[in-house]
Structures are given as structure tokens and as C-alpha cells.
Amino acid sequence: MPMTLIKGSYRILGASPDGDSIRFYPDDPGALSAAGIAVKANAAGGVQLRLDAIDALETHYTPPHSPMPWRQPAALGDGAAAALLDMVGFSSVVRDARGYVTAATPAQTPGYILTRFADKYGRAVATAFPGGRRGRAADGSLVHLGPAELRRSVNHRLLAAGWVYPTFYSQLYVDLRDELAPTAVTARSAKRGVWAEDATLTGFTLRSRSQLTDELVILPKLFRRLAEYLSLDETGKVDLTGFAAFLRAHGDRLFTVPAGQATGLSTLVHRRGQTLALTVAPEQIVFIEG
């Protein structure tokens, strides 16, 4: 399907990339705006990417009502970030106590992205690649992204290795989703990465906030909603009685595949006391892009 080709480089010094987001500097600073993609760029022309169709464990998520960031288990969250940086060509990466990169070899690496739009935060929603693109397509031109090229992307490689969860949105082309979904199923069947410890589908009993941040490996979307819900209670209690109502009010709209059921996330999360489980596999959920 047609997407805009943007050539450039990845730079991470002074940034804190995680497993599904990294800073990218287009060779042509005007290429994204010329394509009608409304991104927010820094003073040097760098834009933040949101890697399409995948979601890594959170390393620094700050809920609206929390003064401090929350994170998911470090080994897999930090591991996904390290895998992404390795895939785009960085080594010897050093971070400070806050997670910001203070040193890396080399200072930047070449790459390209294929994108069609930016999200509501001004991040380019992209399929990302290291190095140069095969063929003679010009920078800023429309090109076709098919399954074969998709398999060479860092998005696909992270998913296949189990470093990330599939998280599909409505603007993802169906043929690309059809390639990514079985890739996630294969990783889960092989218990790679997050799938060796995942409790999203089997269910988990939540007893403490530290359990959520330090132990439980669950779909990041569900983690974020739990963090937002729990941060509303300043006493530190972990009571899930009102969680279903919170999800309904939040209004995450989605449809399921192949059933095509249009619904909300609240209908797919089963609660019994303090135990939660997602009743539909992540690769069968397509969220409506906000």
C-alpha cells in the first residue's frame, strides 16, 4: 500500500528511546510537511517516531494524575529498547540515571521510514528501517510497502523476537496487519520475550502497585489504563471495583477481527474481584485511531 518514503538518520544522544519510539532526522527537513504529515520537530529538525503496530513495555509512562512516571518490568522494557537501538545500528549505548543516552557508537546511523500520518502527539507513525532502501525511489515519494519489505523493518523484527506486543490501530493497512498478526502468534507460541511471562490472557490477581510495575508482564495498553486508574487514588490502595466503569468512561473504541465486533476495551477485560484477564488476543483487536 502507498506510503511516503522519508530518508534520514537516527540520533539518540540526549534522548531516551524506548522499545517502540526513537528520534529520526529527515535528510530533507521539509519532506514530512510536504507530504501533509503534521509532525512536531525539535530545533534541529528531529521528529519522534511511534513505531506502527507494536507496543513495548513502558519504561517511563506518567499517568495524568501522577507526579512520577510508572514503568513495567525493567528486564523486558529495557531489553526492547536495547534491541531497537541494536537493530538500527547503535552499540556501546550509555544512559544516565533518568534513562537519557549520554554516549553511543556511532553518533548517528542512516535509515529510512515509511509513513502516512502523525498521531495526536505529533509523532510520525512509521515503519522504520536501518540503512538505505533498495531501488531508486526518491526521498519524499510515494512507495508501496508490501509484506516482504515489512519483514525487514524493525517493527516486524521486534515483534517476531517477542520484544513487543502487537497493538494495531485502524489506519494500519489490512495486508500489513495480516502479515504481523501471525508473526505475533508464532512468537507467543514459542514463548519468546514478553510471551514467556505474559499474564494478559491467562489472567492475574493484582495485589499491589509494585507488583504491577516490577513483576507483571501485561499488554502495555492495559498497563497504562491500570496506572491511570490507580493513580487517581492518592491513598495507594489497589481496589479494582471501579476499573470497569473507568474503562467505559475512558472510551477506548475498537473492533475485533475477524468477527468485526465494534465495542470498547471495557467489554474485553474480564474482572472477578482483584483478578483481570483480556478475553481476546491482542492481534485480534484493532483500536480506533484517536
PDB file of C-alpha atoms in Angstrom:
ATOM      1  CA  MET A   1       0.000   0.000   0.000  1.00  0.00           C
ATOM      2  CA  PRO A   2       1.293   3.542  -0.709  1.00  0.00           C
ATOM      3  CA  MET A   3       3.303   5.289   1.978  1.00  0.00           C
ATOM      4  CA  THR A   4       5.676   8.253   1.968  1.00  0.00           C
ATOM      5  CA  LEU A   5       9.374   7.415   1.898  1.00  0.00           C
ATOM      6  CA  ILE A   6      11.477   9.641   4.173  1.00  0.00           C
ATOM      7  CA  LYS A   7      15.252   9.162   4.204  1.00  0.00           C
ATOM      8  CA  GLY A   8      17.400  10.324   7.077  1.00  0.00           C
ATOM      9  CA  SER A   9      19.234   9.205  10.198  1.00  0.00           C
ATOM     10  CA  TYR A  10      18.616   8.073  13.747  1.00  0.00           C
ATOM     11  CA  ARG A  11      20.190  10.077  16.589  1.00  0.00           C
ATOM     12  CA  ILE A  12      19.806   9.192  20.238  1.00  0.00           C
ATOM     13  CA  LEU A  13      22.211  11.365  22.245  1.00  0.00           C
ATOM     14  CA  GLY A  14      20.262  13.391  24.777  1.00  0.00           C
ATOM     15  CA  ALA A  15      17.094  11.371  24.131  1.00  0.00           C
ATOM     16  CA  SER A  16      15.551   8.417  25.975  1.00  0.00           C
ATOM     17  CA  PRO A  17      14.384   5.977  23.281  1.00  0.00           C
ATOM     18  CA  ASP A  18      12.319   3.011  24.351  1.00  0.00           C
ATOM     19  CA  GLY A  19      11.298  -0.169  22.565  1.00  0.00           C
ATOM     20  CA  ASP A  20       8.803   1.420  20.167  1.00  0.00           C
ATOM     21  CA  SER A  21       9.917   5.035  19.789  1.00  0.00           C
ATOM     22  CA  ILE A  22      13.086   6.706  18.557  1.00  0.00           C
ATOM     23  CA  ARG A  23      14.154  10.099  17.231  1.00  0.00           C
ATOM     24  CA  PHE A  24      14.633  10.436  13.469  1.00  0.00           C
ATOM     25  CA  TYR A  25      16.166  13.291  11.457  1.00  0.00           C
ATOM     26  CA  PRO A  26      14.959  13.559   7.831  1.00  0.00           C
ATOM     27  CA  ASP A  27      17.582  14.449   5.231  1.00  0.00           C
ATOM     28  CA  ASP A  28      15.053  16.929   3.852  1.00  0.00           C
ATOM     29  CA  PRO A  29      13.568  18.856   6.804  1.00  0.00           C
ATOM     30  CA  GLY A  30      10.537  19.777   4.710  1.00  0.00           C
ATOM     31  CA  ALA A  31       9.726  16.305   3.392  1.00  0.00           C
ATOM     32  CA  LEU A  32       7.153  15.389   6.021  1.00  0.00           C
ATOM     33  CA  SER A  33       5.252  18.669   5.834  1.00  0.00           C
ATOM     34  CA  ALA A  34       5.319  18.499   2.029  1.00  0.00           C
ATOM     35  CA  ALA A  35       3.591  15.127   2.343  1.00  0.00           C
ATOM     36  CA  GLY A  36       0.934  16.630   4.620  1.00  0.00           C
ATOM     37  CA  ILE A  37       2.199  14.817   7.721  1.00  0.00           C
ATOM     38  CA  ALA A  38       1.903  17.181  10.690  1.00  0.00           C
ATOM     39  CA  VAL A  39       4.773  16.226  12.982  1.00  0.00           C
ATOM     40  CA  LYS A  40       6.360  18.162  15.814  1.00  0.00           C
ATOM     41  CA  ALA A  41      10.068  18.689  15.142  1.00  0.00           C
ATOM     42  CA  ASN A  42      12.768  19.886  17.528  1.00  0.00           C
ATOM     43  CA  ALA A  43      15.102  22.803  16.789  1.00  0.00           C
ATOM     44  CA  ALA A  44      17.492  20.508  14.890  1.00  0.00           C
ATOM     45  CA  GLY A  45      14.723  19.029  12.743  1.00  0.00           C
ATOM     46  CA  GLY A  46      14.386  15.752  14.621  1.00  0.00           C
ATOM     47  CA  VAL A  47      10.991  14.090  14.923  1.00  0.00           C
ATOM     48  CA  GLN A  48       9.824  11.442  17.315  1.00  0.00           C
ATOM     49  CA  LEU A  49       8.663   8.212  15.719  1.00  0.00           C
ATOM     50  CA  ARG A  50       5.914   5.969  17.006  1.00  0.00           C
ATOM     51  CA  LEU A  51       6.673   2.578  15.536  1.00  0.00           C
ATOM     52  CA  ASP A  52       3.445   1.381  13.956  1.00  0.00           C
ATOM     53  CA  ALA A  53       1.601  -1.770  15.079  1.00  0.00           C
ATOM     54  CA  ILE A  54       3.791  -2.587  18.092  1.00  0.00           C
ATOM     55  CA  ASP A  55       3.874  -1.655  21.775  1.00  0.00           C
ATOM     56  CA  ALA A  56       6.836  -2.227  24.074  1.00  0.00           C
ATOM     57  CA  LEU A  57       6.657  -2.449  27.855  1.00  0.00           C
ATOM     58  CA  GLU A  58       6.572   1.044  29.332  1.00  0.00           C
ATOM     59  CA  THR A  59       9.863   2.405  30.662  1.00  0.00           C
ATOM     60  CA  HIS A  60       8.635   5.871  31.707  1.00  0.00           C
ATOM     61  CA  TYR A  61       4.889   6.402  31.466  1.00  0.00           C
ATOM     62  CA  THR A  62       3.419   9.265  33.501  1.00  0.00           C
ATOM     63  CA  PRO A  63      -0.352   8.981  34.088  1.00  0.00           C
ATOM     64  CA  PRO A  64      -2.287  12.278  34.018  1.00  0.00           C
ATOM     65  CA  HIS A  65      -2.787  12.305  37.803  1.00  0.00           C
ATOM     66  CA  SER A  66       0.643  11.054  38.833  1.00  0.00           C
ATOM     67  CA  PRO A  67       3.649  13.263  39.677  1.00  0.00           C
ATOM     68  CA  MET A  68       6.058  10.455  38.807  1.00  0.00           C
ATOM     69  CA  PRO A  69       6.448   8.074  35.866  1.00  0.00           C
ATOM     70  CA  TRP A  70       5.430   4.440  36.125  1.00  0.00           C
ATOM     71  CA  ARG A  71       7.205   1.602  34.383  1.00  0.00           C
ATOM     72  CA  GLN A  72       6.787  -2.074  33.633  1.00  0.00           C
ATOM     73  CA  PRO A  73       9.302  -4.812  34.497  1.00  0.00           C
ATOM     74  CA  ALA A  74      12.747  -3.497  33.630  1.00  0.00           C
ATOM     75  CA  ALA A  75      14.375  -6.513  32.017  1.00  0.00           C
ATOM     76  CA  LEU A  76      11.899  -6.725  29.155  1.00  0.00           C
ATOM     77  CA  GLY A  77      11.240  -2.982  28.837  1.00  0.00           C
ATOM     78  CA  ASP A  78      14.919  -2.081  28.741  1.00  0.00           C
ATOM     79  CA  GLY A  79      15.629  -5.155  26.630  1.00  0.00           C
ATOM     80  CA  ALA A  80      13.214  -3.990  23.929  1.00  0.00           C
ATOM     81  CA  ALA A  81      14.847  -0.552  23.886  1.00  0.00           C
ATOM     82  CA  ALA A  82      18.311  -2.106  23.589  1.00  0.00           C
ATOM     83  CA  ALA A  83      17.129  -4.417  20.800  1.00  0.00           C
ATOM     84  CA  LEU A  84      15.695  -1.488  18.828  1.00  0.00           C
ATOM     85  CA  LEU A  85      18.922   0.505  19.112  1.00  0.00           C
ATOM     86  CA  ASP A  86      20.964  -2.517  18.061  1.00  0.00           C
ATOM     87  CA  MET A  87      18.713  -3.081  15.032  1.00  0.00           C
ATOM     88  CA  VAL A  88      19.231   0.466  13.757  1.00  0.00           C
ATOM     89  CA  GLY A  89      22.996   0.216  14.240  1.00  0.00           C
ATOM     90  CA  PHE A  90      23.952   1.630  17.639  1.00  0.00           C
ATOM     91  CA  SER A  91      26.330  -0.001  20.094  1.00  0.00           C
ATOM     92  CA  SER A  92      28.046   0.907  23.370  1.00  0.00           C
ATOM     93  CA  VAL A  93      24.964   2.864  24.463  1.00  0.00           C
ATOM     94  CA  VAL A  94      25.305   4.555  27.858  1.00  0.00           C
ATOM     95  CA  ARG A  95      22.352   6.055  29.729  1.00  0.00           C
ATOM     96  CA  ASP A  96      22.161   8.220  32.821  1.00  0.00           C
ATOM     97  CA  ALA A  97      20.003   7.505  35.858  1.00  0.00           C
ATOM     98  CA  ARG A  98      16.945   9.021  34.134  1.00  0.00           C
ATOM     99  CA  GLY A  99      17.372   6.853  31.031  1.00  0.00           C
ATOM    100  CA  TYR A 100      18.767   9.544  28.732  1.00  0.00           C
ATOM    101  CA  VAL A 101      21.523   8.479  26.335  1.00  0.00           C
ATOM    102  CA  THR A 102      24.865  10.101  27.164  1.00  0.00           C
ATOM    103  CA  ALA A 103      27.060   8.124  24.758  1.00  0.00           C
ATOM    104  CA  ALA A 104      26.617   5.813  21.780  1.00  0.00           C
ATOM    105  CA  THR A 105      28.609   4.464  18.839  1.00  0.00           C
ATOM    106  CA  PRO A 106      28.228   5.916  16.256  1.00  0.00           C
ATOM    107  CA  ALA A 107      26.687   9.329  16.929  1.00  0.00           C
ATOM    108  CA  GLN A 108      24.053   8.684  14.258  1.00  0.00           C
ATOM    109  CA  THR A 109      23.049   5.874  11.909  1.00  0.00           C
ATOM    110  CA  PRO A 110      21.417   6.024   8.456  1.00  0.00           C
ATOM    111  CA  GLY A 111      17.899   4.794   7.901  1.00  0.00           C
ATOM    112  CA  TYR A 112      14.532   5.464   6.355  1.00  0.00           C
ATOM    113  CA  ILE A 113      10.905   5.381   7.360  1.00  0.00           C
ATOM    114  CA  LEU A 114       7.629   4.757   5.572  1.00  0.00           C
ATOM    115  CA  THR A 115       4.753   6.769   6.984  1.00  0.00           C
ATOM    116  CA  ARG A 116       1.342   8.252   6.175  1.00  0.00           C
ATOM    117  CA  PHE A 117       0.341  10.330   9.179  1.00  0.00           C
ATOM    118  CA  ALA A 118       1.247  11.650  12.620  1.00  0.00           C
ATOM    119  CA  ASP A 119      -0.575  10.824  15.843  1.00  0.00           C
ATOM    120  CA  LYS A 120      -2.239  13.377  18.112  1.00  0.00           C
ATOM    121  CA  TYR A 121       1.088  13.964  19.886  1.00  0.00           C
ATOM    122  CA  GLY A 122       2.846  14.962  16.681  1.00  0.00           C
ATOM    123  CA  ARG A 123       4.825  11.729  16.327  1.00  0.00           C
ATOM    124  CA  ALA A 124       5.247  10.222  12.882  1.00  0.00           C
ATOM    125  CA  VAL A 125       3.552   6.817  12.920  1.00  0.00           C
ATOM    126  CA  ALA A 126       6.126   4.863  10.973  1.00  0.00           C
ATOM    127  CA  THR A 127       7.562   1.609   9.790  1.00  0.00           C
ATOM    128  CA  ALA A 128      11.290   2.037  10.358  1.00  0.00           C
ATOM    129  CA  PHE A 129      14.333   0.539   8.668  1.00  0.00           C
ATOM    130  CA  PRO A 130      18.109   0.705   9.076  1.00  0.00           C
ATOM    131  CA  GLY A 131      20.353   1.695   6.171  1.00  0.00           C
ATOM    132  CA  GLY A 132      19.224   2.636   2.693  1.00  0.00           C
ATOM    133  CA  ARG A 133      16.178   1.477   0.780  1.00  0.00           C
ATOM    134  CA  ARG A 134      16.565  -0.824  -2.203  1.00  0.00           C
ATOM    135  CA  GLY A 135      15.637   0.655  -5.558  1.00  0.00           C
ATOM    136  CA  ARG A 136      15.615   4.198  -6.892  1.00  0.00           C
ATOM    137  CA  ALA A 137      12.579   5.709  -5.183  1.00  0.00           C
ATOM    138  CA  ALA A 138      13.157   9.393  -4.443  1.00  0.00           C
ATOM    139  CA  ASP A 139      13.048  10.864  -0.970  1.00  0.00           C
ATOM    140  CA  GLY A 140       9.513  12.064  -0.238  1.00  0.00           C
ATOM    141  CA  SER A 141       7.910   9.908  -2.923  1.00  0.00           C
ATOM    142  CA  LEU A 142       5.012   7.506  -2.512  1.00  0.00           C
ATOM    143  CA  VAL A 143       6.139   3.881  -2.456  1.00  0.00           C
ATOM    144  CA  HIS A 144       4.436   0.534  -1.922  1.00  0.00           C
ATOM    145  CA  LEU A 145       5.094  -1.308   1.345  1.00  0.00           C
ATOM    146  CA  GLY A 146       4.420  -4.997   0.978  1.00  0.00           C
ATOM    147  CA  PRO A 147       4.931  -7.951   3.336  1.00  0.00           C
ATOM    148  CA  ALA A 148       8.425  -8.769   2.021  1.00  0.00           C
ATOM    149  CA  GLU A 149       9.797  -5.322   2.835  1.00  0.00           C
ATOM    150  CA  LEU A 150       7.805  -5.200   6.070  1.00  0.00           C
ATOM    151  CA  ARG A 151       9.711  -8.264   7.302  1.00  0.00           C
ATOM    152  CA  ARG A 152      12.947  -6.246   7.080  1.00  0.00           C
ATOM    153  CA  SER A 153      11.574  -3.463   9.282  1.00  0.00           C
ATOM    154  CA  VAL A 154      12.491  -3.083  12.924  1.00  0.00           C
ATOM    155  CA  ASN A 155       8.752  -3.177  13.709  1.00  0.00           C
ATOM    156  CA  HIS A 156       8.432  -6.707  12.340  1.00  0.00           C
ATOM    157  CA  ARG A 157      11.739  -7.908  13.762  1.00  0.00           C
ATOM    158  CA  LEU A 158      10.915  -6.712  17.278  1.00  0.00           C
ATOM    159  CA  LEU A 159       7.513  -8.408  17.077  1.00  0.00           C
ATOM    160  CA  ALA A 160       8.991 -11.665  15.772  1.00  0.00           C
ATOM    161  CA  ALA A 161      11.563 -11.713  18.576  1.00  0.00           C
ATOM    162  CA  GLY A 162       8.866 -11.225  21.197  1.00  0.00           C
ATOM    163  CA  TRP A 163      10.234  -7.922  22.476  1.00  0.00           C
ATOM    164  CA  VAL A 164       6.921  -6.144  21.841  1.00  0.00           C
ATOM    165  CA  TYR A 165       3.191  -6.789  21.769  1.00  0.00           C
ATOM    166  CA  PRO A 166       1.066  -6.372  18.661  1.00  0.00           C
ATOM    167  CA  THR A 167      -1.100  -3.266  19.028  1.00  0.00           C
ATOM    168  CA  PHE A 168      -2.985  -2.475  15.855  1.00  0.00           C
ATOM    169  CA  TYR A 169      -4.798   0.746  15.006  1.00  0.00           C
ATOM    170  CA  SER A 170      -7.432   1.392  12.394  1.00  0.00           C
ATOM    171  CA  GLN A 171      -5.154   3.206   9.929  1.00  0.00           C
ATOM    172  CA  LEU A 172      -2.848   0.208   9.573  1.00  0.00           C
ATOM    173  CA  TYR A 173      -3.321  -1.362   6.147  1.00  0.00           C
ATOM    174  CA  VAL A 174      -5.078  -4.727   6.300  1.00  0.00           C
ATOM    175  CA  ASP A 175      -2.432  -6.594   4.293  1.00  0.00           C
ATOM    176  CA  LEU A 176       0.259  -5.422   6.726  1.00  0.00           C
ATOM    177  CA  ARG A 177      -1.863  -6.437   9.696  1.00  0.00           C
ATOM    178  CA  ASP A 178      -2.357  -9.833   8.089  1.00  0.00           C
ATOM    179  CA  GLU A 179       1.436 -10.238   7.998  1.00  0.00           C
ATOM    180  CA  LEU A 180       2.029  -9.017  11.541  1.00  0.00           C
ATOM    181  CA  ALA A 181      -0.757 -10.922  13.331  1.00  0.00           C
ATOM    182  CA  PRO A 182       0.568 -14.452  12.652  1.00  0.00           C
ATOM    183  CA  THR A 183       4.076 -13.217  13.458  1.00  0.00           C
ATOM    184  CA  ALA A 184       2.814 -12.328  16.937  1.00  0.00           C
ATOM    185  CA  VAL A 185       1.051 -15.693  17.266  1.00  0.00           C
ATOM    186  CA  THR A 186       4.270 -17.516  16.374  1.00  0.00           C
ATOM    187  CA  ALA A 187       6.235 -15.529  18.954  1.00  0.00           C
ATOM    188  CA  ARG A 188       3.602 -16.278  21.601  1.00  0.00           C
ATOM    189  CA  SER A 189       3.546 -19.995  20.768  1.00  0.00           C
ATOM    190  CA  ALA A 190       7.333 -20.097  21.078  1.00  0.00           C
ATOM    191  CA  LYS A 191       7.173 -18.101  24.355  1.00  0.00           C
ATOM    192  CA  ARG A 192       9.687 -15.573  23.100  1.00  0.00           C
ATOM    193  CA  GLY A 193      10.404 -12.404  25.043  1.00  0.00           C
ATOM    194  CA  VAL A 194       7.301 -10.983  26.739  1.00  0.00           C
ATOM    195  CA  TRP A 195       5.330 -14.110  25.926  1.00  0.00           C
ATOM    196  CA  ALA A 196       7.418 -16.228  28.306  1.00  0.00           C
ATOM    197  CA  GLU A 197       5.924 -14.255  31.214  1.00  0.00           C
ATOM    198  CA  ASP A 198       2.764 -12.708  29.795  1.00  0.00           C
ATOM    199  CA  ALA A 199      -0.280 -12.713  32.087  1.00  0.00           C
ATOM    200  CA  THR A 200      -2.637 -10.691  29.875  1.00  0.00           C
ATOM    201  CA  LEU A 201      -4.614 -13.642  28.550  1.00  0.00           C
ATOM    202  CA  THR A 202      -4.119 -16.145  31.379  1.00  0.00           C
ATOM    203  CA  GLY A 203      -5.175 -13.557  33.942  1.00  0.00           C
ATOM    204  CA  PHE A 204      -3.528 -12.036  37.011  1.00  0.00           C
ATOM    205  CA  THR A 205      -4.541 -11.083  40.523  1.00  0.00           C
ATOM    206  CA  LEU A 206      -3.416  -7.565  41.364  1.00  0.00           C
ATOM    207  CA  ARG A 207      -2.463  -7.018  44.979  1.00  0.00           C
ATOM    208  CA  SER A 208      -0.080  -4.046  44.913  1.00  0.00           C
ATOM    209  CA  ARG A 209       1.254  -1.250  42.738  1.00  0.00           C
ATOM    210  CA  SER A 210       4.770  -2.649  42.986  1.00  0.00           C
ATOM    211  CA  GLN A 211       3.507  -5.940  41.574  1.00  0.00           C
ATOM    212  CA  LEU A 212       2.152  -4.027  38.563  1.00  0.00           C
ATOM    213  CA  THR A 213       5.389  -2.105  37.952  1.00  0.00           C
ATOM    214  CA  ASP A 214       8.000  -4.685  38.929  1.00  0.00           C
ATOM    215  CA  GLU A 215       6.540  -8.134  38.277  1.00  0.00           C
ATOM    216  CA  LEU A 216       3.543  -8.382  35.958  1.00  0.00           C
ATOM    217  CA  VAL A 217       4.129  -8.596  32.217  1.00  0.00           C
ATOM    218  CA  ILE A 218       0.932  -7.465  30.509  1.00  0.00           C
ATOM    219  CA  LEU A 219      -0.205  -5.649  27.397  1.00  0.00           C
ATOM    220  CA  PRO A 220       1.078  -2.047  27.720  1.00  0.00           C
ATOM    221  CA  LYS A 221      -2.327  -0.616  26.785  1.00  0.00           C
ATOM    222  CA  LEU A 222      -3.858  -2.425  29.773  1.00  0.00           C
ATOM    223  CA  PHE A 223      -0.943  -1.376  31.992  1.00  0.00           C
ATOM    224  CA  ARG A 224      -1.451   2.286  31.078  1.00  0.00           C
ATOM    225  CA  ARG A 225      -5.141   2.147  31.893  1.00  0.00           C
ATOM    226  CA  LEU A 226      -4.417   0.473  35.239  1.00  0.00           C
ATOM    227  CA  ALA A 227      -1.740   3.069  36.046  1.00  0.00           C
ATOM    228  CA  GLU A 228      -4.180   5.877  35.211  1.00  0.00           C
ATOM    229  CA  TYR A 229      -6.920   4.299  37.318  1.00  0.00           C
ATOM    230  CA  LEU A 230      -4.726   3.566  40.332  1.00  0.00           C
ATOM    231  CA  SER A 231      -3.076   6.996  40.289  1.00  0.00           C
ATOM    232  CA  LEU A 232      -6.496   8.546  40.959  1.00  0.00           C
ATOM    233  CA  ASP A 233      -6.381   7.085  44.481  1.00  0.00           C
ATOM    234  CA  GLU A 234      -3.809   9.023  46.492  1.00  0.00           C
ATOM    235  CA  THR A 235      -4.043   6.550  49.371  1.00  0.00           C
ATOM    236  CA  GLY A 236      -2.155   3.934  47.369  1.00  0.00           C
ATOM    237  CA  LYS A 237      -4.948   1.379  47.557  1.00  0.00           C
ATOM    238  CA  VAL A 238      -5.332  -1.238  44.843  1.00  0.00           C
ATOM    239  CA  ASP A 239      -9.064  -1.790  44.547  1.00  0.00           C
ATOM    240  CA  LEU A 240     -10.331  -2.804  41.097  1.00  0.00           C
ATOM    241  CA  THR A 241     -14.029  -2.470  41.921  1.00  0.00           C
ATOM    242  CA  GLY A 242     -14.387   0.645  39.778  1.00  0.00           C
ATOM    243  CA  PHE A 243     -11.999  -0.336  36.988  1.00  0.00           C
ATOM    244  CA  ALA A 244     -14.665  -1.455  34.506  1.00  0.00           C
ATOM    245  CA  ALA A 245     -16.508   1.854  34.911  1.00  0.00           C
ATOM    246  CA  PHE A 246     -13.212   3.697  34.472  1.00  0.00           C
ATOM    247  CA  LEU A 247     -12.555   1.869  31.199  1.00  0.00           C
ATOM    248  CA  ARG A 248     -16.044   2.651  29.935  1.00  0.00           C
ATOM    249  CA  ALA A 249     -15.555   6.335  30.723  1.00  0.00           C
ATOM    250  CA  HIS A 250     -12.141   6.364  29.070  1.00  0.00           C
ATOM    251  CA  GLY A 251     -13.748   5.271  25.837  1.00  0.00           C
ATOM    252  CA  ASP A 252     -11.108   3.211  24.022  1.00  0.00           C
ATOM    253  CA  ARG A 253     -13.050   2.241  20.899  1.00  0.00           C
ATOM    254  CA  LEU A 254     -12.052  -0.800  18.857  1.00  0.00           C
ATOM    255  CA  PHE A 255     -13.237  -3.608  16.665  1.00  0.00           C
ATOM    256  CA  THR A 256     -12.260  -7.242  16.745  1.00  0.00           C
ATOM    257  CA  VAL A 257     -11.077  -9.360  13.820  1.00  0.00           C
ATOM    258  CA  PRO A 258     -12.217 -11.470  12.130  1.00  0.00           C
ATOM    259  CA  ALA A 259     -15.571 -11.087  13.955  1.00  0.00           C
ATOM    260  CA  GLY A 260     -15.808  -7.375  13.197  1.00  0.00           C
ATOM    261  CA  GLN A 261     -17.410  -6.565  16.553  1.00  0.00           C
ATOM    262  CA  ALA A 262     -17.345  -2.818  17.267  1.00  0.00           C
ATOM    263  CA  THR A 263     -17.022  -2.273  21.014  1.00  0.00           C
ATOM    264  CA  GLY A 264     -14.909  -0.758  23.779  1.00  0.00           C
ATOM    265  CA  LEU A 265     -11.927  -2.080  25.703  1.00  0.00           C
ATOM    266  CA  SER A 266     -14.082  -2.415  28.824  1.00  0.00           C
ATOM    267  CA  THR A 267     -16.036  -5.283  27.243  1.00  0.00           C
ATOM    268  CA  LEU A 268     -12.872  -7.283  26.584  1.00  0.00           C
ATOM    269  CA  VAL A 269     -11.410  -7.049  30.085  1.00  0.00           C
ATOM    270  CA  HIS A 270     -12.941  -9.557  32.479  1.00  0.00           C
ATOM    271  CA  ARG A 271     -12.775  -8.772  36.191  1.00  0.00           C
ATOM    272  CA  ARG A 272     -13.513 -11.073  39.064  1.00  0.00           C
ATOM    273  CA  GLY A 273     -12.589  -9.439  42.340  1.00  0.00           C
ATOM    274  CA  GLN A 274      -8.949  -8.414  42.017  1.00  0.00           C
ATOM    275  CA  THR A 275      -8.324 -10.698  39.026  1.00  0.00           C
ATOM    276  CA  LEU A 276      -8.236  -9.367  35.460  1.00  0.00           C
ATOM    277  CA  ALA A 277      -7.850 -11.038  32.087  1.00  0.00           C
ATOM    278  CA  LEU A 278      -8.091  -9.881  28.490  1.00  0.00           C
ATOM    279  CA  THR A 279     -10.618 -12.124  26.742  1.00  0.00           C
ATOM    280  CA  VAL A 280      -9.442 -11.512  23.151  1.00  0.00           C
ATOM    281  CA  ALA A 281      -5.872 -11.960  21.912  1.00  0.00           C
ATOM    282  CA  PRO A 282      -4.094  -8.648  21.185  1.00  0.00           C
ATOM    283  CA  GLU A 283      -3.616  -9.407  17.483  1.00  0.00           C
ATOM    284  CA  GLN A 284      -7.397  -9.742  17.108  1.00  0.00           C
ATOM    285  CA  ILE A 285      -8.003  -6.196  18.390  1.00  0.00           C
ATOM    286  CA  VAL A 286      -7.900  -3.067  16.222  1.00  0.00           C
ATOM    287  CA  PHE A 287      -8.106   0.213  18.132  1.00  0.00           C
ATOM    288  CA  ILE A 288      -9.718   3.235  16.504  1.00  0.00           C
ATOM    289  CA  GLU A 289      -7.009   5.849  15.955  1.00  0.00           C
ATOM    290  CA  GLY A 290      -7.574   8.853  18.226  1.00  0.00           C
TER     291      GLY A 290
END
